[in-house]
Amino acid sequence: MNIGIIGTGYVGLVTGVSFASKGHMIRCVDVVEEKVEMISKGISPIYEEGLELLLKDVIAKGLFEVTLDFEYVVSNSDVVFICVGTPSLPDGSMSYEYVDNAAKEIAQVLRKQKKYKMIVVKSTCIPGTTISHVGPIIEKESGLKLGENFGLGMNPEFLREGVAINDFLYPDRVVIGVTDENAKNIMMQCYDGFLAPFVCVDPTSAEMIKYVANCFLATKISYFNEMANLAESFGADINEVVEAVGMDHRISEKFMKAGIGWGGSCFPKDMRALLHKSKEFGISSKILQAALDTNEVQPFEAVRLLKSVFQEERLEAKKIAVLGLAFKPNTDDMREAPSIPIIKLLLKEGAQVVATDPIAVTSAAKILSHQNLLYVKTPEEAIQNADACILVTEWSDYINLPPETFKENMKTPIIIDGRRVYNHQKFREKGIKYSGIGLGR
Ligand code: UGA
C-alpha cells in the first residue's frame, strides 16, 4: 500500500520504517528540515535499537522516502497516519495544535484531489478527539463527507522506547478504531501479515484503550513502589515479595519492578491528561491522583536512604556518584527522568555530584547544569573517590559491575540501589554498605 506518515518523531519514524519493512511504500513528511535531511541519509535522529539499520535497509530497497513536501506525501497515499506530537499544557491537558494543523493540511489535499483516502490518528489523543475533533476539521476544510469521500480511524501505538521496532512488528494486539467496514478493511490491509489479535472498536474506545493501558501500568508500578517503601519498614524484601505475587497469573510479574519511579514521555503525560479530563467531567479519579502523587515523591527515597546510611541530614561536600540519567535503559530520553529530582535534591543538600550515562549525558547536560555537578563518561570515573553511589538507571553495563569495582574505586563504598538490581548479599560480603529500595534488612 502507499502509506503516508505525518511527523517523523518517535512514533512516526518507527511506524514508517516498520511498515516499509513489511513491503509497503512509505512516504513521510516533517516540518523540521534538519530531521528530514538526516533521515533521508539513513541517519536516525533518535536513539532506538535497530531503527537506523532498518531505516537504511528500507531506503536502499526504495520503500521509504522522507520529504518536507506535505502535498506530495498526502496525494500519493491511500492511507495517511497522523503521528505528530500532542504535548502537555501547564494544566495537564494536551495541545492538539499539531494534530489540527495536520488535519487541515490533509483536508486541503483531499479537496484538490477528490480521491478517497483513509486518515488514521496514531498520536495519543484524549478519547473522543478523532471523531469529535479531527473528523469535523477534515470535513469542514475539505468540504467532503466522512465515510463517503474519506475514511477515519484511530490506531493507538503501544511502543516502548528501546524495543519499539520489536513492539511494532510483534504486538500483543493491534487496536483498530473505525466507523465503517471499508475503513476496517483498509486498516487490515496495512497490518496484513501481522501475527497478532486484531481488536476492532470505535475510534473513541481505541483512544481509551491506550489511556487505560498506560495509566494501569503506571498505577501498577506506583502501587509496588508504595509496597516497597512498606516492605522496608516491615523488614521484608520487595523483590522476594514481587516474585511470589507475580506468580499469580491474574496479576502477572510484568511492570511491578519497584524502584525510584516512572518517567518518560508517556506515563506522566497520559496520567495528567486523563486526570485533567476526569476533573472536567466532575469525576474524582482518586486512583490516578494517588499514583501520580506516589510517583512524584518516590525518587526522593534514594536520597532518604543515602542520608540514613550516612546518618546525617545534610550532604555538605559529600561526593555522590549517580549511575544512569535516562528515564530508563536503552534510551537517551531524559523526559521526566527520576534522575532530575534526585540530582536537584542532592545539589540542594550541598553534595558534589558526578553523574554518568552511556548515552544520555548530552541530553542531561541541556537540562541540568550546576557548578557542583560534573558529567563523566564511565561509571569507573563517576565512582572514583566517591563517598557514595546511587544507581538510578539500570543499564546492563552498570548491573554487571562487580562489587570489587566499587570497593576499589570509592572513598567509602556505599551503594544506594534505586532499581534493586545488585545482589545485596554479595555486595555486603565484600564490605560494601548496601541499601536499596524496598529492602528492610
Ligand atoms: C510506555 C508503554 O510501556 C508503551 O506501551 C507505550 O506505547 C508508551 O509508553 C507510549 O505511550 O508511547 P515507555 O514510556 O517507552 O513505554 O517506557 P516503559 O518501558 O513503559 O517504562 C516507563 C517507566 O516505568 C520507566 O521510567 C521505567 O523505568 C518504569 N518502570 C517500568 C518501572 O519503574 N518498573 C517496571 O516494572 C517497569
Coordinates of C-alpha atoms and ligand atoms in Angstrom, one line a residue:
M1 CA 0.0 0.0 0.0
N2 CA 1.0 3.6 -0.4
I3 CA 1.2 4.9 3.2
G4 CA 1.8 8.5 4.2
I5 CA 3.2 9.4 7.6
I6 CA 2.8 12.9 9.1
G7 CA 5.5 13.5 11.6
T8 CA 8.8 11.7 11.9
G9 CA 9.1 11.7 15.7
Y10 CA 9.4 8.6 17.7
V11 CA 6.1 7.1 16.7
G12 CA 6.1 8.3 13.1
L13 CA 9.6 7.1 12.3
V14 CA 9.2 3.7 13.9
T15 CA 5.8 3.2 12.2
G16 CA 7.1 4.2 8.8
V17 CA 10.2 2.1 8.9
S18 CA 8.4 -0.9 10.3
F19 CA 5.6 -0.7 7.7
A20 CA 8.2 -0.3 4.9
S21 CA 10.0 -3.5 6.2
K22 CA 6.7 -5.3 5.5
G23 CA 6.8 -4.2 1.9
H24 CA 4.5 -1.1 1.9
M25 CA 5.7 2.1 0.2
I26 CA 6.2 4.7 2.8
R27 CA 6.3 8.5 2.4
C28 CA 7.0 10.6 5.5
V29 CA 6.8 14.3 5.9
D30 CA 8.1 16.6 8.6
V31 CA 8.4 20.3 9.0
V32 CA 12.0 20.2 10.5
E33 CA 14.4 20.4 7.6
E34 CA 17.4 19.1 9.6
K35 CA 15.5 16.0 10.6
V36 CA 14.3 15.3 7.0
E37 CA 17.9 15.7 5.8
M38 CA 19.2 13.2 8.4
I39 CA 16.5 10.6 7.9
S40 CA 16.9 10.8 4.1
K41 CA 20.6 9.9 4.6
G42 CA 19.6 6.9 6.7
I43 CA 20.5 8.5 10.0
S44 CA 18.0 8.3 12.8
P45 CA 17.6 11.5 14.8
I46 CA 16.6 9.4 17.8
Y47 CA 18.4 6.6 19.6
E48 CA 16.4 3.4 19.1
E49 CA 17.8 -0.1 18.9
G50 CA 17.7 -1.5 15.4
L51 CA 16.0 1.6 13.9
E52 CA 18.9 3.0 11.9
L53 CA 19.8 -0.4 10.4
L54 CA 16.2 -1.0 9.3
L55 CA 15.9 2.6 8.0
K56 CA 19.0 2.2 5.8
D57 CA 17.6 -1.1 4.5
V58 CA 14.2 0.2 3.5
I59 CA 15.7 3.3 1.9
A60 CA 18.0 1.0 -0.1
K61 CA 15.0 -1.0 -1.2
G62 CA 13.2 2.1 -2.4
L63 CA 10.4 1.6 0.1
F64 CA 10.9 4.7 2.2
E65 CA 11.0 8.4 1.4
V66 CA 11.0 11.4 3.6
T67 CA 10.4 15.0 2.5
L68 CA 9.2 18.5 3.6
D69 CA 6.5 18.4 0.9
F70 CA 3.2 17.7 2.6
E71 CA 1.1 17.7 -0.6
Y72 CA 3.5 15.1 -2.3
V73 CA 3.1 12.7 0.6
V74 CA -0.7 13.0 1.1
S75 CA -1.6 13.0 -2.6
N76 CA 0.5 9.8 -3.2
S77 CA -1.0 7.9 -0.2
D78 CA -4.0 5.6 0.1
V79 CA -3.7 5.8 3.9
V80 CA -2.3 8.7 5.9
F81 CA -1.2 8.2 9.5
I82 CA -1.1 11.3 11.8
C83 CA 1.9 10.8 14.1
V84 CA 2.5 14.3 15.4
G85 CA 3.2 15.2 19.0
T86 CA 0.4 16.1 21.5
P87 CA 2.4 17.9 24.1
S88 CA 1.2 18.6 27.6
L89 CA -0.1 22.1 28.6
P90 CA 0.7 23.5 32.0
D91 CA -2.7 22.4 33.4
G92 CA -2.1 18.8 32.4
S93 CA -4.3 18.9 29.4
M94 CA -3.0 18.3 25.9
S95 CA -2.3 20.6 23.0
Y96 CA -3.9 19.5 19.7
E97 CA -2.2 22.2 17.7
Y98 CA -0.1 19.8 15.6
V99 CA -3.0 17.3 15.1
D100 CA -5.2 20.2 14.0
N101 CA -2.6 21.5 11.6
A102 CA -2.1 18.0 10.1
A103 CA -5.8 17.5 9.7
K104 CA -6.2 20.9 8.0
E105 CA -3.4 20.3 5.6
I106 CA -4.6 16.8 4.7
A107 CA -8.1 18.3 4.1
Q108 CA -6.6 20.8 1.6
V109 CA -5.1 18.0 -0.4
L110 CA -8.3 16.0 -0.2
R111 CA -10.3 19.0 -1.5
K112 CA -8.0 19.3 -4.5
Q113 CA -7.5 15.6 -5.3
K114 CA -11.0 14.3 -4.6
K115 CA -9.8 10.7 -4.2
Y116 CA -10.9 8.5 -1.3
K117 CA -8.2 8.3 1.4
M118 CA -8.1 6.7 4.8
I119 CA -6.9 9.1 7.6
V120 CA -5.7 7.5 10.7
V121 CA -4.8 9.2 14.0
K122 CA -1.9 7.4 15.7
S123 CA -1.0 10.3 18.0
T124 CA -2.2 9.7 21.6
C125 CA -5.4 11.8 21.9
I126 CA -8.0 12.1 24.7
P127 CA -11.0 9.8 23.9
G128 CA -13.4 11.4 21.5
T129 CA -10.7 13.5 19.7
T130 CA -10.7 11.6 16.4
I131 CA -14.5 11.6 16.0
S132 CA -15.5 14.9 17.5
H133 CA -12.4 17.0 16.6
V134 CA -10.3 15.5 13.7
G135 CA -13.2 14.3 11.6
P136 CA -15.1 17.6 11.7
I137 CA -11.9 19.6 10.9
I138 CA -11.3 17.5 7.8
E139 CA -15.0 17.7 6.7
K140 CA -15.1 21.5 7.2
E141 CA -11.7 22.2 5.5
S142 CA -12.2 19.8 2.6
G143 CA -16.0 20.2 2.0
L144 CA -16.1 16.4 1.8
K145 CA -18.0 13.8 3.7
L146 CA -16.6 11.3 6.3
G147 CA -17.4 7.8 5.2
E148 CA -18.1 8.7 1.6
N149 CA -15.1 10.7 0.4
F150 CA -12.6 9.8 3.2
G151 CA -12.3 7.2 5.9
L152 CA -11.3 7.9 9.5
G153 CA -9.6 5.7 12.0
M154 CA -7.7 5.6 15.3
N155 CA -4.8 3.2 15.7
P156 CA -3.0 3.6 19.1
E157 CA 0.6 2.6 19.5
F158 CA 2.0 0.5 22.3
L159 CA 5.7 1.1 21.6
R160 CA 8.2 1.0 24.4
E161 CA 11.3 3.1 23.8
G162 CA 14.3 0.9 23.3
V163 CA 12.3 -2.0 21.9
A164 CA 9.9 -0.1 19.7
I165 CA 10.6 -1.9 16.4
N166 CA 10.0 -5.2 18.1
D167 CA 6.8 -3.9 19.7
F168 CA 5.6 -2.7 16.4
L169 CA 6.3 -5.8 14.4
Y170 CA 5.3 -8.3 17.1
P171 CA 2.5 -6.6 19.0
D172 CA 0.4 -8.2 21.7
R173 CA -2.6 -6.8 19.8
V174 CA -3.4 -4.3 17.1
V175 CA -6.2 -2.0 18.0
I176 CA -8.2 -0.5 15.2
G177 CA -10.8 2.1 15.8
V178 CA -13.0 2.7 12.8
T179 CA -16.5 3.8 12.0
D180 CA -17.3 1.6 9.0
E181 CA -16.4 -1.7 7.3
N182 CA -14.5 -0.1 4.4
A183 CA -12.2 1.7 6.8
K184 CA -11.7 -1.5 8.7
N185 CA -10.7 -3.4 5.6
I186 CA -8.1 -0.8 4.6
M187 CA -6.6 -0.8 8.1
M188 CA -6.5 -4.7 8.0
Q189 CA -4.5 -4.4 4.7
C190 CA -2.0 -2.1 6.4
Y191 CA -1.4 -4.8 9.0
D192 CA -1.6 -7.7 6.6
G193 CA 0.8 -10.4 7.7
F194 CA 1.0 -9.3 11.4
L195 CA 0.5 -12.3 13.7
A196 CA -1.5 -10.6 16.4
P197 CA -5.1 -10.5 17.5
F198 CA -6.9 -7.6 15.9
V199 CA -9.3 -5.6 18.1
C200 CA -11.8 -3.6 16.0
V201 CA -13.7 -1.0 18.0
D202 CA -15.0 2.5 17.5
P203 CA -12.3 5.3 17.5
T204 CA -13.2 6.6 20.9
S205 CA -12.8 3.2 22.5
A206 CA -9.5 2.8 20.7
E207 CA -8.3 6.1 22.2
M208 CA -9.4 5.0 25.6
I209 CA -7.7 1.6 25.3
K210 CA -4.4 3.4 25.0
Y211 CA -5.0 5.6 28.1
V212 CA -6.3 2.7 30.2
A213 CA -3.3 0.6 29.4
N214 CA -0.7 3.2 30.1
C215 CA -2.4 4.5 33.2
F216 CA -2.8 1.0 34.5
L217 CA 0.9 0.2 34.0
A218 CA 1.9 3.4 35.7
T219 CA -0.5 2.8 38.6
K220 CA 0.7 -0.8 38.9
I221 CA 4.3 0.4 39.3
S222 CA 3.3 3.1 41.8
Y223 CA 1.4 0.5 43.8
F224 CA 4.5 -1.7 44.0
N225 CA 6.7 1.3 44.8
E226 CA 4.5 2.1 47.7
M227 CA 4.6 -1.6 48.8
A228 CA 8.4 -1.4 48.5
N229 CA 8.5 1.5 51.0
L230 CA 6.3 -0.5 53.3
A231 CA 8.4 -3.7 52.8
E232 CA 11.4 -1.7 54.0
S233 CA 9.6 -0.7 57.2
F234 CA 8.4 -4.2 57.8
G235 CA 11.9 -5.6 57.4
A236 CA 10.9 -7.5 54.2
D237 CA 12.4 -7.6 50.7
I238 CA 10.2 -6.3 47.9
N239 CA 12.0 -8.3 45.3
E240 CA 11.0 -11.6 47.0
V241 CA 7.5 -10.3 47.6
V242 CA 7.1 -9.3 44.0
E243 CA 8.4 -12.5 42.6
A244 CA 5.9 -14.6 44.5
V245 CA 3.0 -12.1 43.9
G246 CA 3.8 -12.1 40.2
M247 CA 3.4 -15.9 40.0
D248 CA -0.3 -15.4 40.4
H249 CA -1.3 -15.3 36.7
R250 CA -4.2 -12.9 37.5
I251 CA -1.6 -10.4 38.5
S252 CA 1.4 -11.2 36.2
E253 CA 5.0 -10.5 37.0
K254 CA 5.4 -7.7 34.4
F255 CA 5.7 -4.0 35.3
M256 CA 5.9 -4.3 39.0
K257 CA 9.6 -3.8 39.5
A258 CA 9.9 -1.4 42.4
G259 CA 12.3 1.5 42.1
I260 CA 12.6 5.2 42.2
G261 CA 9.6 5.9 40.0
W262 CA 8.4 6.0 36.4
G263 CA 9.2 8.7 33.9
G264 CA 9.4 9.2 30.1
S265 CA 7.3 10.9 27.6
C266 CA 4.2 8.8 28.0
F267 CA 3.2 7.7 31.5
P268 CA 3.4 11.1 33.2
K269 CA 1.7 12.9 30.3
D270 CA -1.1 10.4 29.9
M271 CA -1.8 10.2 33.6
R272 CA -2.1 14.0 33.9
A273 CA -4.2 14.3 30.7
L274 CA -6.7 11.7 31.9
L275 CA -6.8 13.2 35.3
H276 CA -7.4 16.7 33.9
K277 CA -10.2 15.3 31.7
S278 CA -11.8 13.4 34.6
K279 CA -11.9 16.7 36.7
E280 CA -13.7 18.4 33.8
F281 CA -16.3 15.6 33.9
G282 CA -16.6 16.1 37.7
I283 CA -15.2 12.6 38.4
S284 CA -12.7 12.4 41.1
S285 CA -10.1 9.9 39.9
K286 CA -8.6 9.2 43.3
I287 CA -6.5 6.2 42.0
L288 CA -4.9 8.2 39.2
Q289 CA -4.1 11.1 41.6
A290 CA -2.6 8.8 44.2
A291 CA -0.5 7.0 41.6
L292 CA 0.8 10.4 40.4
D293 CA 1.4 11.7 43.9
T294 CA 3.3 8.5 44.9
N295 CA 5.5 8.8 41.8
E296 CA 6.3 12.5 42.5
V297 CA 8.0 11.6 45.8
Q298 CA 9.4 8.2 45.0
P299 CA 12.7 9.5 43.6
F300 CA 13.5 11.1 46.9
E301 CA 13.5 7.7 48.6
A302 CA 17.0 7.3 47.1
V303 CA 18.2 10.4 48.9
R304 CA 16.4 9.4 52.1
L305 CA 18.2 6.0 52.1
L306 CA 21.5 7.8 51.5
K307 CA 21.0 10.1 54.4
S308 CA 20.1 7.2 56.7
V309 CA 23.3 5.3 55.7
F310 CA 25.4 8.5 56.4
Q311 CA 23.2 9.1 59.5
E312 CA 23.4 12.8 58.5
E313 CA 20.7 15.2 57.5
R314 CA 22.9 17.3 55.1
L315 CA 25.2 16.1 52.4
E316 CA 27.6 19.0 52.5
A317 CA 30.7 18.4 50.4
K318 CA 29.9 14.7 50.0
K319 CA 30.9 13.4 46.6
I320 CA 28.0 11.4 45.3
A321 CA 28.2 9.3 42.1
V322 CA 25.0 9.0 40.1
L323 CA 24.9 6.0 37.7
G324 CA 22.3 6.5 35.0
L325 CA 20.5 9.6 33.8
A326 CA 17.9 8.5 31.2
F327 CA 14.4 7.7 32.4
K328 CA 15.1 4.0 31.6
P329 CA 17.9 2.0 30.0
N330 CA 18.5 1.8 26.2
T331 CA 17.3 5.4 25.5
D332 CA 18.8 8.8 25.8
D333 CA 15.4 10.3 26.7
M334 CA 15.6 12.5 29.8
R335 CA 11.9 13.4 29.8
E336 CA 10.6 13.2 33.4
A337 CA 13.6 11.1 34.4
P338 CA 13.8 10.4 38.1
S339 CA 17.5 11.4 37.9
I340 CA 16.4 15.0 37.6
P341 CA 14.7 15.4 41.0
I342 CA 17.3 13.2 42.6
I343 CA 20.3 15.3 41.4
K344 CA 18.5 18.5 42.2
L345 CA 17.9 17.4 45.8
L346 CA 21.5 16.2 46.2
L347 CA 22.8 19.6 45.0
K348 CA 20.4 21.4 47.2
E349 CA 21.7 19.4 50.2
G350 CA 25.2 20.6 49.4
A351 CA 26.6 17.4 47.7
Q352 CA 29.1 17.3 44.8
V353 CA 27.5 15.2 42.1
V354 CA 29.4 13.2 39.5
A355 CA 26.9 11.7 37.0
T356 CA 27.2 9.3 34.1
D357 CA 25.1 7.6 31.5
P358 CA 26.1 5.5 28.4
I359 CA 24.2 7.8 26.0
A360 CA 22.1 10.4 27.9
V361 CA 24.8 12.8 29.1
T362 CA 24.4 15.2 26.3
S363 CA 20.6 15.4 26.7
A364 CA 21.0 15.6 30.5
A365 CA 23.5 18.5 30.3
K366 CA 20.9 20.6 28.4
I367 CA 18.5 20.2 31.4
L368 CA 20.8 20.1 34.4
S369 CA 23.9 22.2 34.9
H370 CA 25.4 23.4 38.2
Q371 CA 28.9 24.2 39.5
N372 CA 28.7 21.1 41.7
L373 CA 27.6 18.8 39.0
L374 CA 30.1 17.0 36.8
Y375 CA 29.3 14.7 33.9
V376 CA 31.8 11.9 33.1
K377 CA 31.9 9.1 30.6
T378 CA 32.3 5.9 32.6
P379 CA 31.0 4.5 35.8
E380 CA 34.5 4.0 37.0
E381 CA 35.2 7.7 36.6
A382 CA 32.0 8.6 38.4
I383 CA 32.6 6.4 41.5
Q384 CA 36.3 7.4 41.7
N385 CA 36.9 8.7 45.3
A386 CA 33.1 9.0 45.8
D387 CA 31.6 8.9 49.3
A388 CA 28.5 7.1 48.0
C389 CA 26.9 5.9 44.7
I390 CA 23.3 5.9 43.7
L391 CA 22.2 3.5 40.9
V392 CA 19.4 5.4 39.1
T393 CA 19.0 3.8 35.7
E394 CA 19.6 0.0 35.3
W395 CA 21.8 -0.1 32.3
S396 CA 23.2 -3.6 31.8
D397 CA 26.8 -2.1 31.9
Y398 CA 26.0 -0.9 35.4
I399 CA 24.2 -4.1 36.5
N400 CA 27.3 -6.1 35.5
L401 CA 29.7 -4.0 37.6
P402 CA 31.2 -6.3 40.2
P403 CA 31.4 -5.2 43.9
E404 CA 35.2 -5.1 43.6
T405 CA 34.9 -2.1 41.2
F406 CA 33.0 -0.1 43.8
K407 CA 35.3 -1.3 46.6
E408 CA 38.5 -0.4 44.8
N409 CA 37.4 3.0 43.4
M410 CA 35.3 4.6 46.0
K411 CA 36.4 6.5 49.1
T412 CA 33.7 4.9 51.1
P413 CA 31.9 2.0 49.4
I414 CA 28.2 2.9 50.0
I415 CA 25.7 1.9 47.3
I416 CA 22.1 3.0 47.1
D417 CA 20.4 0.7 44.7
G418 CA 17.5 2.7 43.2
R419 CA 16.4 -0.2 41.0
R420 CA 17.2 -3.2 43.2
V421 CA 19.5 -4.8 40.6
Y422 CA 22.5 -5.7 42.7
N423 CA 22.9 -8.9 44.8
H424 CA 22.9 -7.2 48.2
Q425 CA 24.4 -10.2 50.0
K426 CA 27.4 -10.4 47.6
F427 CA 27.9 -6.7 47.9
R428 CA 27.8 -6.8 51.7
E429 CA 30.1 -9.8 51.9
K430 CA 32.7 -7.6 50.0
G431 CA 32.4 -5.0 52.7
I432 CA 30.1 -2.6 50.8
K433 CA 27.4 -0.8 52.7
Y434 CA 24.4 -1.6 50.6
S435 CA 20.9 -0.1 50.8
G436 CA 18.2 -0.5 48.3
I437 CA 14.5 0.5 47.6
G438 CA 12.2 -2.0 49.4
L439 CA 14.9 -3.8 51.3
G440 CA 14.3 -3.7 55.0
R441 CA 17.2 -5.8 56.2
Ligands
UGA1 C1 5.2 3.2 27.7 C2 4.4 2.0 27.5 O1 5.1 0.9 28.1 C3 4.2 1.7 26.0 O2 3.4 0.5 25.8 C4 3.5 2.9 25.3 O3 3.3 2.7 24.0 C5 4.4 4.1 25.5 O4 4.6 4.3 27.0 C6 3.7 5.3 24.9 O5 2.6 5.7 25.4 O6 4.2 5.7 23.8 P1 7.9 3.8 27.6 O7 7.5 5.2 28.1 O8 8.8 3.7 26.4 O9 6.6 3.0 27.1 O10 8.6 3.1 28.8 P2 8.3 1.8 29.7 O11 9.2 0.7 29.4 O12 6.8 1.5 29.8 O13 8.7 2.4 31.1 C7 8.1 3.6 31.7 C8 8.7 3.9 33.1 O14 8.3 2.9 34.0 C9 10.2 3.9 33.1 O15 10.6 5.0 33.9 C10 10.6 2.6 33.8 O16 11.8 2.7 34.5 C11 9.4 2.4 34.8 N1 9.2 1.0 35.2 C12 8.8 0.1 34.2 C13 9.4 0.7 36.5 O17 9.7 1.5 37.3 N2 9.1 -0.6 36.8 C14 8.7 -1.6 36.0 O18 8.5 -2.7 36.4 C15 8.6 -1.2 34.6

